[in-house]
PDB file of C-alpha atoms in Angstrom:
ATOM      1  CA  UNK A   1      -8.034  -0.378  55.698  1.00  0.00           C
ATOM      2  CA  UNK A   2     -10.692  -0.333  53.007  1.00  0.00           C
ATOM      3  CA  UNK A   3     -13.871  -2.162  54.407  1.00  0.00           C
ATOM      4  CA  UNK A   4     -15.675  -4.911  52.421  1.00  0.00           C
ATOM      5  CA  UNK A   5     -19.857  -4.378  51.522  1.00  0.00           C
ATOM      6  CA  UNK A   6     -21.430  -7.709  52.430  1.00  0.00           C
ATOM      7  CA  UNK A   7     -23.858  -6.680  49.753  1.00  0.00           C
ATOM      8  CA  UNK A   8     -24.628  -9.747  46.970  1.00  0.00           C
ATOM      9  CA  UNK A   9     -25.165  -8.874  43.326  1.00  0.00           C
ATOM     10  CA  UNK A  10     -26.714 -10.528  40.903  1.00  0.00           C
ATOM     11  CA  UNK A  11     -24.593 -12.349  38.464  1.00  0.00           C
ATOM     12  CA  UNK A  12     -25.881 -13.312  34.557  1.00  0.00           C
ATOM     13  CA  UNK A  13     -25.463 -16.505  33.208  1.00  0.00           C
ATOM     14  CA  UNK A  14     -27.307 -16.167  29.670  1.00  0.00           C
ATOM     15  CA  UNK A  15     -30.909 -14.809  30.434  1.00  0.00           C
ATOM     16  CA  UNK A  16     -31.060 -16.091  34.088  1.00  0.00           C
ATOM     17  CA  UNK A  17     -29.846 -14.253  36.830  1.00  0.00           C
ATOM     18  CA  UNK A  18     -27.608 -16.305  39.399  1.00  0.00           C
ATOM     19  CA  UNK A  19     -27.540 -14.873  42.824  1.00  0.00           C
ATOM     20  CA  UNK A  20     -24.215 -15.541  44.585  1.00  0.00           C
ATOM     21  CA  UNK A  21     -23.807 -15.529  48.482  1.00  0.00           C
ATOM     22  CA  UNK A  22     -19.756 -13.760  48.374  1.00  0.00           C
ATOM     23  CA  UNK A  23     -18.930 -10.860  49.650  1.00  0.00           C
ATOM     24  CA  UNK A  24     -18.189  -7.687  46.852  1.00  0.00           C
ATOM     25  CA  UNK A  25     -14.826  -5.998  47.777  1.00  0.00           C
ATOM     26  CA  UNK A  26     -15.367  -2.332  47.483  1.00  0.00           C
ATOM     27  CA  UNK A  27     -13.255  -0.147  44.607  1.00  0.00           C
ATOM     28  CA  UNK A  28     -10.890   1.156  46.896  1.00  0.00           C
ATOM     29  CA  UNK A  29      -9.618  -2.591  48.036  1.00  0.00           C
ATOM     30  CA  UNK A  30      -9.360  -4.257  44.405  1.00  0.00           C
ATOM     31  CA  UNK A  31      -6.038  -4.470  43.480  1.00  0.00           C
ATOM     32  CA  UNK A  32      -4.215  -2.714  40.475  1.00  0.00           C
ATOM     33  CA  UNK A  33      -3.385  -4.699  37.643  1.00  0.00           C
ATOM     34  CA  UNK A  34      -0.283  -6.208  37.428  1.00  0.00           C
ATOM     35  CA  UNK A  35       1.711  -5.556  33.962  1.00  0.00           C
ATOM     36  CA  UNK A  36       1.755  -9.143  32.241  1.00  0.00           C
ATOM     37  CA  UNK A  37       5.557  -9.646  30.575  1.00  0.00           C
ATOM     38  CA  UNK A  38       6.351  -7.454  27.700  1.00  0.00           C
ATOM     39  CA  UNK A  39       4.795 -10.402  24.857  1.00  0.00           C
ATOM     40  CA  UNK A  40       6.154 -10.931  21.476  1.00  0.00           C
ATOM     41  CA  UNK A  41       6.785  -7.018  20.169  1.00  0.00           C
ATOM     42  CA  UNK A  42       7.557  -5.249  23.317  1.00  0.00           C
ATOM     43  CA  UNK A  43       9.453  -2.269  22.484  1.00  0.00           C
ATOM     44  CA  UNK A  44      12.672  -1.097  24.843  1.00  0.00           C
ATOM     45  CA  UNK A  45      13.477   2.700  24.621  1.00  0.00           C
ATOM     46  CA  UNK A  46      17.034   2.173  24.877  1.00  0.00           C
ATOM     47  CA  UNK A  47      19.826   4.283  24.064  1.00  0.00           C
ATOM     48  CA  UNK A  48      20.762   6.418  20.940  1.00  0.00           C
ATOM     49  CA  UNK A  49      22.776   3.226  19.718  1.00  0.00           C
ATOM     50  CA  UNK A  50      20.797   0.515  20.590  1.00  0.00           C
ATOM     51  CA  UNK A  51      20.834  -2.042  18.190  1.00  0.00           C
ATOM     52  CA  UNK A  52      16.898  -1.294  16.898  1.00  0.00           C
ATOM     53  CA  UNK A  53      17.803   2.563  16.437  1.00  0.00           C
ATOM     54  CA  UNK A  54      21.094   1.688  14.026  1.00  0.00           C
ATOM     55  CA  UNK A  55      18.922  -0.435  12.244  1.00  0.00           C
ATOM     56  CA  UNK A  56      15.865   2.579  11.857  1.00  0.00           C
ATOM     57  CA  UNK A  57      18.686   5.347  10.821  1.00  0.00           C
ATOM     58  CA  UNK A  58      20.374   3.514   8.471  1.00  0.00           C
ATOM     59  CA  UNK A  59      17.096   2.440   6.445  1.00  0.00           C
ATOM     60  CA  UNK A  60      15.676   5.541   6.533  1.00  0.00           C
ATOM     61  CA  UNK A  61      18.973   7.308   5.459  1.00  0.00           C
ATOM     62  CA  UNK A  62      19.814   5.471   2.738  1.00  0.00           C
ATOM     63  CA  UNK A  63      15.637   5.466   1.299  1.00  0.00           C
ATOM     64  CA  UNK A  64      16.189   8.833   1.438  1.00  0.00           C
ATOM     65  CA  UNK A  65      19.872   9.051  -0.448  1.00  0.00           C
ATOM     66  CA  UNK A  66      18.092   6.752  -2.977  1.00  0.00           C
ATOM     67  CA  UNK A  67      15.102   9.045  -3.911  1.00  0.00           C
ATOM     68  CA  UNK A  68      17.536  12.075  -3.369  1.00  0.00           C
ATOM     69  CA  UNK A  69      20.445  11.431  -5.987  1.00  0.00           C
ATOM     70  CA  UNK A  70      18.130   9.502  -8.201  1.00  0.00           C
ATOM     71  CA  UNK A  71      18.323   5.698  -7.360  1.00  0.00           C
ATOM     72  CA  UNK A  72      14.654   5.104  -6.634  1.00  0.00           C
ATOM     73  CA  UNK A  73      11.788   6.850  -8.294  1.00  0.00           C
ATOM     74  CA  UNK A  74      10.162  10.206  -7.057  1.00  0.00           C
ATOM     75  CA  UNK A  75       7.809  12.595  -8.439  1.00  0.00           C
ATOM     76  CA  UNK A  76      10.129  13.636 -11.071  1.00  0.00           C
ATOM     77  CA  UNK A  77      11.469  10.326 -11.995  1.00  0.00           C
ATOM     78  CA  UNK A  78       9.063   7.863 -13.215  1.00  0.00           C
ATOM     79  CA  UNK A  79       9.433   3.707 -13.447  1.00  0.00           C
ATOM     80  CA  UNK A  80       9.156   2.231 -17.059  1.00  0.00           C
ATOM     81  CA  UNK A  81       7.861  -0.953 -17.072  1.00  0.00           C
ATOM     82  CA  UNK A  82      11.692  -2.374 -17.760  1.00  0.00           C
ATOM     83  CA  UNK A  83      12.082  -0.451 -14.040  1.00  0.00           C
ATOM     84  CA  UNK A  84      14.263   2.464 -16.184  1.00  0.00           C
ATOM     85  CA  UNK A  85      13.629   5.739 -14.474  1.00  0.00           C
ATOM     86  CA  UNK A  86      12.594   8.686 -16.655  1.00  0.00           C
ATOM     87  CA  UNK A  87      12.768  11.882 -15.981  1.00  0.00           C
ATOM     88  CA  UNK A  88       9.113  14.210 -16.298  1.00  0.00           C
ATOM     89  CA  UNK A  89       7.717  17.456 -15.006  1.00  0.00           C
ATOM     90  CA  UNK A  90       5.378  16.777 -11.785  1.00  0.00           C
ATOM     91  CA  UNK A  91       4.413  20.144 -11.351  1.00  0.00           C
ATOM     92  CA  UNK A  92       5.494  19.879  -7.715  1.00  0.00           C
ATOM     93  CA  UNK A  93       7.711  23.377  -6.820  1.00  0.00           C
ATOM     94  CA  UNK A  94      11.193  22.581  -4.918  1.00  0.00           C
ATOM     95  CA  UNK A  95      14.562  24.573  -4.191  1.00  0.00           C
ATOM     96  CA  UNK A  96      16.374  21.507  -4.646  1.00  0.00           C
ATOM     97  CA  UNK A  97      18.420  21.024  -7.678  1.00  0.00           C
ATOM     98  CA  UNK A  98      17.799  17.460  -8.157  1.00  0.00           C
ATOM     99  CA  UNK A  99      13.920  17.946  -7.691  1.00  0.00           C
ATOM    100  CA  UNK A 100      13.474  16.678  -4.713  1.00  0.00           C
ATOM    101  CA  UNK A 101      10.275  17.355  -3.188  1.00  0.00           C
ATOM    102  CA  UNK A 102       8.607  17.178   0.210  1.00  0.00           C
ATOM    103  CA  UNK A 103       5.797  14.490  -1.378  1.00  0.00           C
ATOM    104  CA  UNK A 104       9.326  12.183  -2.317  1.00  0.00           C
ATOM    105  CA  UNK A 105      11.195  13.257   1.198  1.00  0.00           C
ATOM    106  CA  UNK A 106       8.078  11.733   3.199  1.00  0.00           C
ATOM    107  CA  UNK A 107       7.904   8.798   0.894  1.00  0.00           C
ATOM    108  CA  UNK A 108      10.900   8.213   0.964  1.00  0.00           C
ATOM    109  CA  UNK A 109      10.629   8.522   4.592  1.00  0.00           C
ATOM    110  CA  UNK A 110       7.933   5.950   5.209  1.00  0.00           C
ATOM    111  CA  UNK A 111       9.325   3.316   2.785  1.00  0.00           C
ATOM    112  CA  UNK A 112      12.864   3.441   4.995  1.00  0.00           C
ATOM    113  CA  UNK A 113      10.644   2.882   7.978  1.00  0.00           C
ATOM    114  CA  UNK A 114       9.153   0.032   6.461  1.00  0.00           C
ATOM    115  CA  UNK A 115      11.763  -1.744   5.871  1.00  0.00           C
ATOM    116  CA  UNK A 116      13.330  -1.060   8.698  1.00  0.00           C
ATOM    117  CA  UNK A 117      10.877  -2.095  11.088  1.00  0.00           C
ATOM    118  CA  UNK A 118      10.416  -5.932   8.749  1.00  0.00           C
ATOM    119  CA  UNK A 119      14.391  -5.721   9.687  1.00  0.00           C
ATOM    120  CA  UNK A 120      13.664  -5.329  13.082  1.00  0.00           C
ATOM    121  CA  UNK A 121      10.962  -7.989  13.557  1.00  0.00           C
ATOM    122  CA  UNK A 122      12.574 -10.600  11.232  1.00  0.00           C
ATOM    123  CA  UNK A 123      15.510 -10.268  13.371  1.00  0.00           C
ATOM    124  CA  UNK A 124      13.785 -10.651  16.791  1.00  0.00           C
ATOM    125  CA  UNK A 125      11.657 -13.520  15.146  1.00  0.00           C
ATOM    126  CA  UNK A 126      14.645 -15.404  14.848  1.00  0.00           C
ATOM    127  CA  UNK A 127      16.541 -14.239  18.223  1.00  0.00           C
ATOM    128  CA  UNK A 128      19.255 -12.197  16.785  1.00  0.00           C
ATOM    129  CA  UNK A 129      17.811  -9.051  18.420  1.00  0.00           C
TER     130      UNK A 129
END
């Protein structure tokens, strides 16, 4: 059994100390914290085909067939302002026959995670998750 200190400490309220008469529990008898509920954006490591990780794949994979076969732009296919993609040198070296680069792949990448994730928390918001 952990023992209690019968020692007071002082106690601030603004600039004036307040002296209180209660016993101090020592470190060893305070008890752990208790995890409060999961709140509004717990996340759930479920399985591979949980309905969060479907969602996550399938953005990301098809951000990343977009850039790849020329659907969204990249750093060899520019926007016009009439949202026409043109084709121009970036400089950028790549094996990949369609010019696919690794700047595009993580773009690509992080825009399908984007949108995935509004997805995800536009369809808890409303209880369908």
């Amino acid at each position: 059994m952990a023992a209690t200190a019968m020692t007071t400490l002082p106690q601030f309220r603004g600039l004036r100390p307040k002296i209180s008469a209660a016993p101090v529990r020592s470190l060893t008898a305070v008890q752990p914290m208790r995890r409060k509920g999961k709140g509004a954006l717990g996340a759930r490591c479920d399985f591979i085909g949980s309905p969060t990780n479907l969602i996550m794949v399938t953005t990301t994979s098809l951000m990343l067939f977009a850039g790849r076969f020329g659907l969204a732009p990249s750093a060899n296919r520019k926007a016009t302002a009439g949202l026409k993609l043109e084709v121009r040198d970036s400089g950028l070296q790549t094996g990949d026959p369609a010019g696919f680069t690794l700047a595009d792949t993580l773009a690509c990448g992080t825009v399908g995670h984007i949108i995935g994730v509004g997805i995800v928390l536009g369809l808890k918001n409303i209880g369908s998750l």
